CSV table of C-alpha atoms in Angstrom, one decimal:
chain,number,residue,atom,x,y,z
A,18,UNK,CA,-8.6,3.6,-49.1
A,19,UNK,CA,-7.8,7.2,-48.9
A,20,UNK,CA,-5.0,6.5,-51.2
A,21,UNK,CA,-7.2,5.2,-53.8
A,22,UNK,CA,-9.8,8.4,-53.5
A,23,UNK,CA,-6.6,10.7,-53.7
A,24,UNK,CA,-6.2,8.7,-57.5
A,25,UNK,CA,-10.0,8.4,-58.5
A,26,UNK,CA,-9.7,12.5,-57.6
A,27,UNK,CA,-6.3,13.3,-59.3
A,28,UNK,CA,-7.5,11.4,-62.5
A,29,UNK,CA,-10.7,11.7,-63.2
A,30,UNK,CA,-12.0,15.2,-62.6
A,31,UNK,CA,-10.2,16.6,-65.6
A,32,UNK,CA,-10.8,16.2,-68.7
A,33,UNK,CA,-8.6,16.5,-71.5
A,34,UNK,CA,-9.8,18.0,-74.9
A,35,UNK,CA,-9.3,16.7,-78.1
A,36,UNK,CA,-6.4,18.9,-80.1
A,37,UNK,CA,-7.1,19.6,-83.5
A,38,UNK,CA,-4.7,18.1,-85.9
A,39,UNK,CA,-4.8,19.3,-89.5
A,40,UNK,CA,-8.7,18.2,-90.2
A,41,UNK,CA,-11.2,19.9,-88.2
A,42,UNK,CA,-14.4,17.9,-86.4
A,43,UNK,CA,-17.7,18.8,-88.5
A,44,UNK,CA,-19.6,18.4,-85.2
A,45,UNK,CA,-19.8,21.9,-83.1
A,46,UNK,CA,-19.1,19.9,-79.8
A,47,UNK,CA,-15.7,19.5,-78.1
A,48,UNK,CA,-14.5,16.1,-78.4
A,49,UNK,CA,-12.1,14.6,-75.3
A,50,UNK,CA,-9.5,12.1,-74.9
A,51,UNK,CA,-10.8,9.1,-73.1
A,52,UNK,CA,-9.5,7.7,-70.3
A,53,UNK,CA,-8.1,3.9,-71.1
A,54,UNK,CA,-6.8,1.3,-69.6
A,55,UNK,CA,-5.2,-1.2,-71.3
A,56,UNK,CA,-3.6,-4.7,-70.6
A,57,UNK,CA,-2.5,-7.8,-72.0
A,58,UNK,CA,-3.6,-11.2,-71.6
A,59,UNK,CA,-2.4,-14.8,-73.4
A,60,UNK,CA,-4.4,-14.4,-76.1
A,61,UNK,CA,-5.3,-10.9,-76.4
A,62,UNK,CA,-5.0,-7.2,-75.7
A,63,UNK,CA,-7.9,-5.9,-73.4
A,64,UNK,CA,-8.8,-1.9,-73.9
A,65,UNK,CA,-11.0,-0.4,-71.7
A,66,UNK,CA,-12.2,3.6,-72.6
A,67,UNK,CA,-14.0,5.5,-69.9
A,68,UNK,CA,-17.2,7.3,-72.6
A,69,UNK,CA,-19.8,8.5,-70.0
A,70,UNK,CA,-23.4,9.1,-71.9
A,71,UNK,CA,-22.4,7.0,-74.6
A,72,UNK,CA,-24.9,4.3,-76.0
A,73,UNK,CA,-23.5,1.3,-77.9
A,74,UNK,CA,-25.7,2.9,-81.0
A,75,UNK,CA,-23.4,6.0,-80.6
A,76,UNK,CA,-20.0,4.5,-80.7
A,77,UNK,CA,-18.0,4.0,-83.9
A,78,UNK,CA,-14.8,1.8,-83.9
A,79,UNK,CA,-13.0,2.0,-87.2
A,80,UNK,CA,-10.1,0.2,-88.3
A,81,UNK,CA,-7.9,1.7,-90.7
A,82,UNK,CA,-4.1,0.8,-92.2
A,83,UNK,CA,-3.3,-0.8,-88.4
A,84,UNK,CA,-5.0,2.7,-86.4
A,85,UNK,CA,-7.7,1.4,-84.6
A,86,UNK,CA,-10.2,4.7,-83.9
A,87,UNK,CA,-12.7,4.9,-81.3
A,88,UNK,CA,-15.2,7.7,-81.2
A,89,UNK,CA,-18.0,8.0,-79.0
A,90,UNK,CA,-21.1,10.6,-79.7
A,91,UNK,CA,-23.2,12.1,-76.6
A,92,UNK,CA,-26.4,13.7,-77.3
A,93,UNK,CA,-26.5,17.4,-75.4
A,94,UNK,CA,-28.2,17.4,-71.9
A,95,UNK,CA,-31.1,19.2,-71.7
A,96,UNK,CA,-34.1,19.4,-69.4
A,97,UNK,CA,-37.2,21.2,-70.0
A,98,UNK,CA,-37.9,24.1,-67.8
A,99,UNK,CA,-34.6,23.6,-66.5
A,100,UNK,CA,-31.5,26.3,-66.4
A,101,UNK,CA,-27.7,25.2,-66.0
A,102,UNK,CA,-27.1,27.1,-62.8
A,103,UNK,CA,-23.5,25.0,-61.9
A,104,UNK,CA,-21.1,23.2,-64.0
A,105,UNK,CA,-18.0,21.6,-63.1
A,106,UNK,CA,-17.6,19.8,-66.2
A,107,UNK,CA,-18.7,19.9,-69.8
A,108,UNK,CA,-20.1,17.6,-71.7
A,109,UNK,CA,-18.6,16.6,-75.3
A,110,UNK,CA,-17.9,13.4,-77.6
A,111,UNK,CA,-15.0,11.6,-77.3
A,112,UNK,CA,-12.1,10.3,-79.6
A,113,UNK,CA,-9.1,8.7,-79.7
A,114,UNK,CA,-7.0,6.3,-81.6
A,115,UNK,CA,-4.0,3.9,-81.6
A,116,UNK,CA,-1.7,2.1,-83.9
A,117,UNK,CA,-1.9,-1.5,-83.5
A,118,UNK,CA,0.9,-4.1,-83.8
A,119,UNK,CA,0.8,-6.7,-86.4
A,120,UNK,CA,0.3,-9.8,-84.3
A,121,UNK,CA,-3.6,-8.6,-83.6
A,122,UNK,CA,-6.1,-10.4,-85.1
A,123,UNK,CA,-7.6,-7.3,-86.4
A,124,UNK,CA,-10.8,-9.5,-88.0
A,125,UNK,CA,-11.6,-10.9,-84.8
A,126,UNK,CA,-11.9,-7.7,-82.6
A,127,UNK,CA,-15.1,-7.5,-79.9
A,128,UNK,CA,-16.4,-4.7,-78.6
A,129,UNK,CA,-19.0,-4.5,-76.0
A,130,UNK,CA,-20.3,-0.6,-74.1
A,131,UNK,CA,-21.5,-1.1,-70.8
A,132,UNK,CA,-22.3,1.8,-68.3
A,133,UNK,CA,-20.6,4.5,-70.3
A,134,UNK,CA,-17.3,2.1,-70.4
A,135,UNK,CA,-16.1,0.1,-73.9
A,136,UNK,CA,-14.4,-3.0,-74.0
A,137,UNK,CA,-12.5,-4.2,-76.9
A,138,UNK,CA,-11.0,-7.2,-77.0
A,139,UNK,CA,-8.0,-7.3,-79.4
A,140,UNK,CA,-7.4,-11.2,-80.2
A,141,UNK,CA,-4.0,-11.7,-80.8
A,142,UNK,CA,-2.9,-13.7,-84.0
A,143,UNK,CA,-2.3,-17.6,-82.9
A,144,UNK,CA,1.4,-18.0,-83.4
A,145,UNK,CA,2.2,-20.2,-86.3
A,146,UNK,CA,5.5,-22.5,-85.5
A,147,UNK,CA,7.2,-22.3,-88.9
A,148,UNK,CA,9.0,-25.4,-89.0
A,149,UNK,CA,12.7,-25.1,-91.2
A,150,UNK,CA,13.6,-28.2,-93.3
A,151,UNK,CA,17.7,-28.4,-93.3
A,152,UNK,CA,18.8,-29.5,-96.4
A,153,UNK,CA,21.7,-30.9,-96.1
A,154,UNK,CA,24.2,-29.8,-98.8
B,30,UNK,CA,3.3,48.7,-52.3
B,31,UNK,CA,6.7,49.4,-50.5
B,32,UNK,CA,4.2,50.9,-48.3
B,33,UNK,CA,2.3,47.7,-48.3
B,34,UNK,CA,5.1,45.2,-47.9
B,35,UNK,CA,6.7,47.4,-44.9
B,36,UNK,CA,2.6,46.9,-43.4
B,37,UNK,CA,2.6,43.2,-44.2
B,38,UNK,CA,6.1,42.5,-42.7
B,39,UNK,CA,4.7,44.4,-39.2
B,40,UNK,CA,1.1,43.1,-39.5
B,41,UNK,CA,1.0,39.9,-41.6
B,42,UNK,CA,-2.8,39.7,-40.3
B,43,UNK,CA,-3.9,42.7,-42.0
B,44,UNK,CA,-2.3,41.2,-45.6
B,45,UNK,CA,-4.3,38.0,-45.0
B,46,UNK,CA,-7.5,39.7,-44.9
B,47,UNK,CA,-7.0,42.1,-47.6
B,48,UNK,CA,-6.5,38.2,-49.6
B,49,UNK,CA,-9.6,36.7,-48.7
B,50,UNK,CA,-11.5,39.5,-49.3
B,51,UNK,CA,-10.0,39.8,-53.0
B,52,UNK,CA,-10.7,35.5,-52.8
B,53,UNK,CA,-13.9,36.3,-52.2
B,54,UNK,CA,-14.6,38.6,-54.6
B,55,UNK,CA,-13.2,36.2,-57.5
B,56,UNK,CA,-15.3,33.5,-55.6
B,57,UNK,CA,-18.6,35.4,-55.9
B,58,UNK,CA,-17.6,36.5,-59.9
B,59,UNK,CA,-17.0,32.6,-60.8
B,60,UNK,CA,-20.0,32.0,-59.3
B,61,UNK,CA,-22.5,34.5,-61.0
B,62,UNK,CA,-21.7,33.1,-64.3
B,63,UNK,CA,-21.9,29.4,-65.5
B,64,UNK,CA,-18.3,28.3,-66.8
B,65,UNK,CA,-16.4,25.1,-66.2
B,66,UNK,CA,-13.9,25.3,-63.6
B,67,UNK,CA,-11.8,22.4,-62.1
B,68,UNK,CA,-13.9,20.3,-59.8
B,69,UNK,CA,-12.5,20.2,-56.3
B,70,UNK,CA,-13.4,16.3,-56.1
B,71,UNK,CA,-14.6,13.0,-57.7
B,72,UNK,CA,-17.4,13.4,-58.8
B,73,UNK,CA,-17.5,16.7,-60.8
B,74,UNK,CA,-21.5,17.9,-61.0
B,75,UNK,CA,-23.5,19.8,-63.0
B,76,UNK,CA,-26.5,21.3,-61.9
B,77,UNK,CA,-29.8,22.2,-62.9
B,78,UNK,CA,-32.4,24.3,-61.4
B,79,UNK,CA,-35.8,25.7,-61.9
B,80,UNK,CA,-38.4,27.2,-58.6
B,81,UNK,CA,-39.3,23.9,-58.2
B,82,UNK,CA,-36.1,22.2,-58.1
B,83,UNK,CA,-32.6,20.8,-59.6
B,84,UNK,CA,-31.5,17.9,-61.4
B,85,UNK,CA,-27.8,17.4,-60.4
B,86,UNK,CA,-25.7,15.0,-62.9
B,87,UNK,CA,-22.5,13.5,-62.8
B,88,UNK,CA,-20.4,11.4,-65.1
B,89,UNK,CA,-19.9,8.4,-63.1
B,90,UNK,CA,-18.2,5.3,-66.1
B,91,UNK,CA,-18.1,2.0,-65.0
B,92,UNK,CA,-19.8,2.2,-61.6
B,93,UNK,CA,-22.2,-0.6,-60.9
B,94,UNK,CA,-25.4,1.5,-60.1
B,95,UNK,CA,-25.9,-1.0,-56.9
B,96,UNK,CA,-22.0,0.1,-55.7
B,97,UNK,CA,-23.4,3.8,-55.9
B,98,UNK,CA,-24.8,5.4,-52.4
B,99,UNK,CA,-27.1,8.8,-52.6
B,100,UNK,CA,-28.2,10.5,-49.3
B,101,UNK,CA,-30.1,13.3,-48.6
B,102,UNK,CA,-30.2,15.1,-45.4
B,103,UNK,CA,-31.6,18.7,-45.5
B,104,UNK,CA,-30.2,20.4,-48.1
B,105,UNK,CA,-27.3,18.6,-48.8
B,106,UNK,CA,-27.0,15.6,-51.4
B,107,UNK,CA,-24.8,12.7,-50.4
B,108,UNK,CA,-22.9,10.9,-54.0
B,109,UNK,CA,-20.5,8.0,-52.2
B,110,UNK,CA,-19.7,4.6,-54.5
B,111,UNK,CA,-17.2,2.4,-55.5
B,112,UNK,CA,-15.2,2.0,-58.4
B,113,UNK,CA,-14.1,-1.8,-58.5
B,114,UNK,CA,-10.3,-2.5,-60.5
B,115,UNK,CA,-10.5,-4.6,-63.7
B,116,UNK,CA,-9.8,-8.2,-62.9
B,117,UNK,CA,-6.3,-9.0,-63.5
B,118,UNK,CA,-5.5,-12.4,-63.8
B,119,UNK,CA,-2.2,-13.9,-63.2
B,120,UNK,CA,0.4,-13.0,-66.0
B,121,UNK,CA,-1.8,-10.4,-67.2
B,122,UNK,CA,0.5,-7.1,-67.2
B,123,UNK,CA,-0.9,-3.4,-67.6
B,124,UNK,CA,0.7,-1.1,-71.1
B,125,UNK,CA,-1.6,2.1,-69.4
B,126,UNK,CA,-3.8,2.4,-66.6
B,127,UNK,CA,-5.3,6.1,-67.0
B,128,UNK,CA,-8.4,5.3,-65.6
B,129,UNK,CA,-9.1,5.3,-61.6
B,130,UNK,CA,-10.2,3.3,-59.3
B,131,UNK,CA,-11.4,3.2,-55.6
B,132,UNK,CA,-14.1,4.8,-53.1
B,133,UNK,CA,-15.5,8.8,-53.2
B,134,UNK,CA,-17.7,10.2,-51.5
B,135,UNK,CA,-18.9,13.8,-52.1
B,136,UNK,CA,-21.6,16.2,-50.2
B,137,UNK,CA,-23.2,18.4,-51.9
B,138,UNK,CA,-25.0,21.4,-50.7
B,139,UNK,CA,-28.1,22.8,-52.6
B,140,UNK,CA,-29.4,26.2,-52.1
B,141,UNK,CA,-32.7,25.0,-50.7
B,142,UNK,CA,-34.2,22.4,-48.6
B,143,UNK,CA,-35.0,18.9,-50.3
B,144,UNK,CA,-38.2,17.0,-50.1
B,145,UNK,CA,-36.2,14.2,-49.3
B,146,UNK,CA,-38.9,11.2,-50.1
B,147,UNK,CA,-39.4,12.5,-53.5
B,148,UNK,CA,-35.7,12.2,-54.8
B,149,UNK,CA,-35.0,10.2,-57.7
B,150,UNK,CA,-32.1,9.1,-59.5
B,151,UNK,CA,-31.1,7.8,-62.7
B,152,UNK,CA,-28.2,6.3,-64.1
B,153,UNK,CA,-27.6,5.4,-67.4
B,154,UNK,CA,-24.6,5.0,-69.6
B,155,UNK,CA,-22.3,5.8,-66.7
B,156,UNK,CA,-24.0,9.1,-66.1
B,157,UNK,CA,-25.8,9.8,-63.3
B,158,UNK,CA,-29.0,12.3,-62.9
B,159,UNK,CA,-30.8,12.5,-59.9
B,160,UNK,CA,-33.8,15.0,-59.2
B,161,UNK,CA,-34.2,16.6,-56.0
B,162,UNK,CA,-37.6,18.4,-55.7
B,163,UNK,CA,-37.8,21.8,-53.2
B,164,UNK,CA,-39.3,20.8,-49.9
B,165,UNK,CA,-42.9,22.5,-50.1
B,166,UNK,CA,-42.2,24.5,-46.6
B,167,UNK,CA,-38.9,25.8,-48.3
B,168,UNK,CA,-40.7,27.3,-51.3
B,169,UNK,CA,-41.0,31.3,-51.7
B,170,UNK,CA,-44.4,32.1,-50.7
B,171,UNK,CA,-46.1,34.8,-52.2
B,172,UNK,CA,-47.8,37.7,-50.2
B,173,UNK,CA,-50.9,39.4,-51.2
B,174,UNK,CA,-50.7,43.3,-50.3
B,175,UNK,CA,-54.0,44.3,-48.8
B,176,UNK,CA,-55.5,47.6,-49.5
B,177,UNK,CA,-55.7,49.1,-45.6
């Protein structure tokens, strides 16, 4: 158990900020790399992104030329009549993509947000046995 | 500070106080301004305050709010839960495990005493708020000056 805290600590506390390549964000906010996990099953590949204070209405998942993209939006904290007297981490969107192999079925992808954590399921394409006639010369 | 070295070798004592007092001097500047700074553990917190109160958050993804555990005892605000491991079934084989998994637990201490049957907590989207109000008896008071 103490093992597993020591990991949860190490991990998690940081977070690691988005670095700008070539295009800039249009949105003031820092974005962050989310945390994922990803394995494999039979029939599919199985991502999971760690997005606290994201909302499935604020998560986009685009799908471009085999780069899957996930981007996740948090609307700023804020409490009336309240000042930020401590912070130990900042808030910010998130963002983060991969290139996906050609064996996903990239129509069939699911993607479900639950308690700041989204789950895409990545089907994988069924293979096809190709049968070879040999002619015979 | 060949003077100071030639001290330190004969009196390591007096170099380990002039240390914490120049630790506590960049403790006491961190903490006058509002900045983030590594969190010493799981979960990092933010907090909030006004005279009657604070609001203390933390990003908590992919905790079951019944697998989270908040305590209040005086001033200080308990956070301990559970983060379960995804499922794995046989022949199922991790390409990246980033995220963590396991218990915390994390105390908290506030600069006032909490009016601990009023606290309430939220959690949505994997972030956690919870509002702890300033115990009446622990609220400045203030004094009318009478004219003699």
């Amino acid at each position: 158990m103490a093992n597993e805290t020591h990991d949860l600590q190490q991990q998690e506390v940081q977070k690691q900020e988005v670095e700008m390549q070539g295009a800039e964000r249009t949105r003031e906010q820092v974005a962050f790399i989310p945390r994922v996990d990803i394995y494999e099953t039979n029939d599919a590949m199985m991502m999971v992104a760690n997005m606290p204070g994201v909302d499935e209405n604020n998560v986009e998942i685009t799908l471009e030329k085999g780069v899957l993209t996930i981007k996740g939006y948090v609307p700023p904290t804020q409490f009336e009549g309240y000042s930020l007297v401590y912070a130990e981490y900042r808030e910010g969107d998130y963002e983060r993509s991969f290139t996906l192999s050609n064996d996903i079925n990239q129509e069939a992808i699911e993607a479900t947000m639950k308690d700041g954590v989204l789950r895409l399921r990545l089907p994988k394409i069924s293979p096809t046995t190709r049968k070879i006639a040999v002619k015979s010369a | 500070m060949l003077e100071r070295a030639y001290r330190s070798f004969f009196n390591p004592v007096d170099e380990a106080l002039l240390w914490r007092g120049f630790m506590n001097r960049l403790l006491s500047d961190w903490l006058g301004a509002v900045e983030n700074r590594p969190a010493p553990t799981y979960p990092a917190m933010n907090v909030w305050m006004n005279e009657d109160g604070a609001i203390v958050t933390a990003e908590l993804p992919g905790i079951a709010p019944e697998d989270l555990d908040i305590a209040v005892v005086g001033d200080t605000l308990t956070v301990s839960g559970e983060r379960k491991p995804e499922a794995l079934q046989e022949g199922e084989t991790y390409h990246r495990r980033e995220r963590g998994y396991g218990k915390f637990s994390r105390a908290f201490q506030l600069p006032f005493e909490v009016e601990a049957d009023q606290v309430s907590a939220t959690f949505k989207n994997g972030v956690l708020h919870i509002t702890l109000p300033r115990a009446e008896a622990d609220k400045p008071r203030k004094i009318a000056v009478k004219t003699a």
